[in-house]
XYZ file of N, CA and C in Angstrom:
375
model
N 29.988 115.871 166.482
C 28.566 116.081 166.557
C 28.130 117.275 165.576
N 27.465 116.950 164.607
C 26.985 118.031 163.714
C 25.787 118.689 164.261
N 25.718 120.026 164.187
C 24.634 120.736 164.725
C 24.065 121.657 163.492
N 22.850 121.382 163.011
C 22.412 121.926 161.876
C 21.346 123.058 162.090
N 21.258 124.277 161.523
C 20.280 125.244 161.773
C 19.875 125.918 160.359
N 18.564 125.749 160.092
C 18.055 126.350 158.782
C 17.754 127.755 159.007
N 17.645 128.443 157.815
C 17.126 129.910 157.768
C 16.690 130.249 156.484
N 16.000 131.360 156.318
C 15.591 131.815 154.916
C 14.097 131.479 154.507
N 13.364 130.785 155.407
C 12.009 130.726 154.943
C 11.155 131.879 155.102
N 10.021 131.884 154.547
C 9.170 132.998 154.635
C 7.802 132.840 153.831
N 7.063 133.937 153.712
C 5.835 133.824 152.965
C 6.181 134.572 151.551
N 5.838 133.941 150.484
C 6.087 134.326 149.053
C 4.927 134.008 148.241
N 4.872 134.710 147.023
C 3.825 134.290 146.132
C 4.207 133.358 145.058
N 3.209 132.649 144.490
C 3.570 131.758 143.372
C 4.349 132.361 142.316
N 5.406 131.731 141.883
C 6.318 132.208 140.903
C 7.450 132.865 141.422
N 7.578 133.304 142.689
C 8.732 133.887 143.381
C 9.865 132.956 143.577
N 10.985 133.398 143.937
C 12.217 132.638 144.179
C 12.557 132.962 145.748
N 13.194 131.963 146.295
C 13.595 132.036 147.670
C 14.754 131.079 147.865
N 15.714 131.492 148.668
C 16.994 130.785 149.014
C 16.993 130.326 150.433
N 17.143 129.086 150.761
C 17.287 128.504 152.071
C 18.719 128.296 152.485
N 19.039 128.387 153.653
C 20.354 128.133 154.022
C 20.376 127.143 155.290
N 21.499 126.511 155.488
C 21.786 125.685 156.631
C 23.168 125.733 156.903
N 23.427 125.939 158.287
C 24.700 126.087 158.722
C 25.078 125.041 159.793
N 26.153 124.507 159.810
C 26.613 123.537 160.732
C 27.592 124.325 161.703
N 27.043 124.674 162.801
C 27.834 125.528 163.695
C 29.080 124.721 164.268
N 29.177 123.534 164.147
C 30.325 122.742 164.637
C 31.486 122.704 163.546
N 31.121 123.055 162.305
C 32.071 122.916 161.221
C 32.670 121.620 161.098
N 31.876 120.652 161.212
C 32.443 119.339 160.979
C 31.814 118.437 159.838
N 30.887 119.096 159.027
C 30.060 118.338 158.121
C 30.743 118.418 156.681
N 31.835 118.984 156.521
C 32.486 119.134 155.134
C 32.494 117.873 154.492
N 32.717 116.668 155.005
C 32.788 115.503 154.311
C 31.560 114.651 154.413
N 30.437 115.216 154.690
C 29.243 114.481 154.791
C 28.269 114.762 153.591
N 27.629 113.750 153.131
C 26.529 113.952 152.106
C 25.426 114.697 152.924
N 24.774 115.642 152.372
C 23.871 116.445 152.922
C 22.564 116.535 151.941
N 21.460 116.865 152.568
C 20.224 116.840 151.807
C 19.251 117.939 152.447
N 18.220 118.034 151.618
C 17.060 118.925 152.006
C 15.945 117.960 152.001
N 14.938 117.997 153.033
C 13.798 117.338 153.065
C 12.717 118.362 153.346
N 11.414 118.030 153.162
C 10.388 118.953 153.517
C 9.106 118.186 154.104
N 8.330 118.795 154.924
C 7.044 118.117 155.340
C 5.906 119.167 155.102
N 5.225 118.808 153.996
C 3.979 119.662 153.778
C 2.964 119.627 155.013
N 2.055 120.519 155.205
C 1.148 120.442 156.361
C 0.294 119.253 156.140
N 0.391 118.339 157.308
C -0.451 117.150 157.492
C 0.022 116.005 156.585
N 1.182 116.177 155.998
C 1.841 115.062 155.206
C 3.097 114.506 155.700
N 3.474 113.454 155.153
C 4.807 112.864 155.521
C 5.972 113.634 155.022
N 7.212 113.451 155.639
C 8.390 113.960 155.110
C 8.707 113.385 153.615
N 9.159 114.523 152.880
C 9.516 114.248 151.499
C 10.831 114.641 151.229
N 11.630 113.750 150.406
C 12.916 114.160 149.929
C 12.874 115.278 148.885
N 13.844 116.133 148.926
C 13.856 117.278 148.068
C 15.152 117.180 147.180
N 16.160 117.085 147.907
C 17.597 117.225 147.167
C 18.713 116.895 147.983
N 19.738 116.121 147.351
C 20.924 115.708 148.030
C 22.228 116.175 147.346
N 23.202 116.317 148.040
C 24.485 116.688 147.290
C 25.624 115.992 148.007
N 26.686 115.705 147.200
C 27.758 115.018 147.690
C 28.727 115.941 148.645
N 29.713 115.285 149.299
C 30.502 116.162 150.205
C 31.334 117.231 149.454
N 31.657 116.940 148.310
C 32.465 117.805 147.468
C 31.599 118.912 146.708
N 30.310 118.623 146.656
C 29.509 119.421 145.812
C 29.469 119.160 144.334
N 30.177 118.159 143.950
C 30.355 117.798 142.427
C 29.113 117.107 141.783
N 28.375 116.464 142.750
C 27.162 115.740 142.217
C 25.837 116.135 143.062
N 24.795 116.037 142.399
C 23.519 116.330 143.190
C 22.391 115.668 142.568
N 21.314 115.388 143.521
C 20.227 114.620 143.146
C 18.867 115.256 143.555
N 17.821 115.260 142.669
C 16.678 116.033 142.990
C 15.405 115.133 142.886
N 14.416 115.431 143.559
C 13.234 114.762 143.463
C 12.467 115.325 142.181
N 11.493 114.473 141.576
C 10.988 114.939 140.337
C 10.272 116.326 140.486
N 9.793 116.775 141.653
C 8.993 118.036 141.783
C 10.084 119.065 141.929
N 11.355 118.763 142.269
C 12.283 119.944 142.486
C 13.137 120.060 141.125
N 13.179 118.955 140.425
C 14.070 118.973 139.262
C 13.665 120.037 138.229
N 14.804 120.967 137.964
C 14.513 121.952 137.079
C 14.126 123.369 137.685
N 13.701 123.299 138.842
C 13.402 124.535 139.711
C 14.244 124.813 140.860
N 14.729 123.843 141.530
C 15.558 123.895 142.722
C 17.068 123.520 142.350
N 17.994 124.359 143.001
C 19.377 124.067 142.887
C 19.985 123.974 144.311
N 20.568 122.854 144.592
C 21.343 122.775 145.809
C 22.826 123.048 145.704
N 23.476 123.597 146.590
C 24.851 123.789 146.566
C 25.403 123.907 148.082
N 26.662 123.865 148.047
C 27.281 123.998 149.461
C 28.622 124.697 149.415
N 28.942 125.349 150.452
C 30.261 125.981 150.684
C 30.874 125.419 151.919
N 31.889 124.458 151.715
C 32.387 123.742 152.793
C 33.363 124.731 153.633
N 33.856 125.725 153.044
C 34.699 126.577 153.830
C 33.884 127.300 154.862
N 32.676 127.463 154.527
C 31.769 128.204 155.533
C 30.844 127.278 156.210
N 30.963 126.003 155.988
C 30.065 124.970 156.372
C 28.607 125.209 156.213
N 28.149 125.595 155.161
C 26.831 126.034 154.757
C 26.340 125.211 153.620
N 25.064 124.900 153.657
C 24.311 124.356 152.572
C 23.152 125.100 152.147
N 22.885 125.223 150.870
C 21.889 126.136 150.295
C 20.890 125.475 149.408
N 19.712 126.012 149.308
C 18.730 125.382 148.297
C 18.034 126.752 147.689
N 18.342 126.848 146.509
C 17.764 128.052 145.626
C 16.527 127.500 145.098
N 15.334 128.065 145.411
C 14.184 127.665 144.762
C 13.537 128.747 143.957
N 13.295 128.292 142.724
C 12.690 129.117 141.701
C 11.254 128.753 141.312
N 10.548 129.611 140.680
C 9.199 129.256 140.321
C 8.402 128.538 141.241
N 8.261 129.034 142.524
C 7.676 128.347 143.555
C 6.204 128.179 143.390
N 5.533 127.169 143.833
C 4.173 126.854 143.578
C 3.518 126.565 145.008
N 2.316 126.649 145.117
C 1.662 126.420 146.475
C 1.927 125.216 146.984
N 2.054 124.053 146.190
C 2.362 122.876 146.621
C 3.695 122.651 147.233
N 4.560 123.736 147.194
C 5.921 123.797 147.711
C 5.860 124.268 149.189
N 4.675 124.583 149.675
C 4.505 125.063 151.164
C 4.860 123.872 152.054
N 5.611 124.021 152.949
C 6.208 123.086 153.774
C 7.228 123.595 154.664
N 7.506 122.774 155.823
C 8.682 123.025 156.600
C 9.875 122.271 155.993
N 10.869 123.069 155.714
C 11.995 122.536 155.089
C 13.120 122.300 156.111
N 13.749 121.056 155.999
C 14.779 120.581 156.864
C 16.073 120.275 156.087
N 17.215 120.592 156.738
C 18.481 120.144 156.195
C 18.943 118.930 156.966
N 19.693 118.003 156.433
C 20.126 116.812 157.003
C 21.451 116.438 156.566
N 22.276 115.637 157.256
C 23.607 115.176 157.040
C 23.790 113.743 157.415
N 24.500 112.864 156.621
C 24.719 111.462 157.021
C 26.076 111.308 157.362
N 26.293 110.222 158.227
C 27.675 109.890 158.637
C 28.437 109.211 157.530
N 27.839 108.233 156.739
C 28.532 107.440 155.833
C 27.495 107.157 154.738
N 27.959 107.348 153.462
C 27.118 107.035 152.381
C 27.280 105.597 151.898
N 26.145 104.931 151.684
C 26.217 103.560 151.184
C 25.507 103.297 149.888
N 25.161 104.411 149.246
C 24.564 104.381 148.034
C 23.056 104.883 147.887
N 22.526 105.074 149.111
C 21.115 105.623 149.159
C 21.241 107.000 149.743
N 20.299 107.943 149.364
C 20.418 109.315 149.661
C 19.103 110.032 149.773
N 17.946 109.261 149.541
C 16.703 109.899 149.411
C 15.544 109.286 150.450
N 16.181 108.821 151.408
C 15.336 108.394 152.596
C 15.619 109.040 154.005
N 14.729 109.245 154.732
C 14.884 109.807 156.067
C 15.843 109.067 156.899
N 15.785 107.799 156.763
C 16.674 106.795 157.550
C 18.111 106.778 157.092
N 18.405 107.524 155.907
C 19.775 107.618 155.339
C 20.616 108.501 156.281
N 19.980 109.456 156.964
C 20.620 110.603 157.525
C 20.564 110.511 159.081
N 21.568 111.181 159.660
C 21.848 111.047 161.109
C 21.683 112.377 161.875
N 21.819 113.492 161.235
C 21.777 114.754 161.786
C 20.635 115.658 161.046
N 19.862 116.454 161.880
C 18.857 117.149 161.398
C 18.635 118.424 162.048
N 18.310 119.524 161.312
C 18.019 120.825 161.748
C 16.583 120.878 162.225
N 16.147 122.063 162.715
C 14.879 122.181 163.345
C 13.707 122.643 162.289
N 14.186 122.994 161.099
C 13.404 123.332 159.938
C 13.067 124.806 159.844
N 12.706 125.216 158.635
C 12.234 126.635 158.360
C 11.137 126.529 157.502
N 10.099 127.351 157.719
C 8.855 127.269 157.103
C 8.745 128.178 155.857
N 8.184 127.595 154.758
C 8.015 128.251 153.580
C 6.699 128.167 153.283
N 5.931 129.307 152.885
C 4.472 129.402 152.619
C 4.446 130.128 151.246
N 3.862 129.336 150.228
C 3.656 129.979 148.949
C 2.232 130.163 148.624
N 1.840 131.497 148.506
C 0.434 131.764 148.244
C 0.052 131.700 146.809
N -1.105 131.517 146.419
C -1.499 131.439 145.114
C -1.523 132.751 144.362
């Protein structure tokens, strides 16, 4: 059973950078595809980024491409999201997730089996 906890959220200004972290306290997620999703206020959950179990490949939503970088350290069972050039529209609660088995899809909520509680990011103008 994977247990995920996010951290690193906060209040920043537009143009700032912020790094989010997610740790699996059970240390069993090393072979799982993992991802970041976000929920803007009053809106539906959005895909942000996904990364393979080895960290060799990654995928980003159009809004994250070129600004965000996802990485993982399997030795420490951690997942990170480096966010640069933040915009007010990046304001959201950010969640990390892990899937049991990959079947070719990685950008939908239903692809994932384990979720953290989320960490809030607020970007002011």
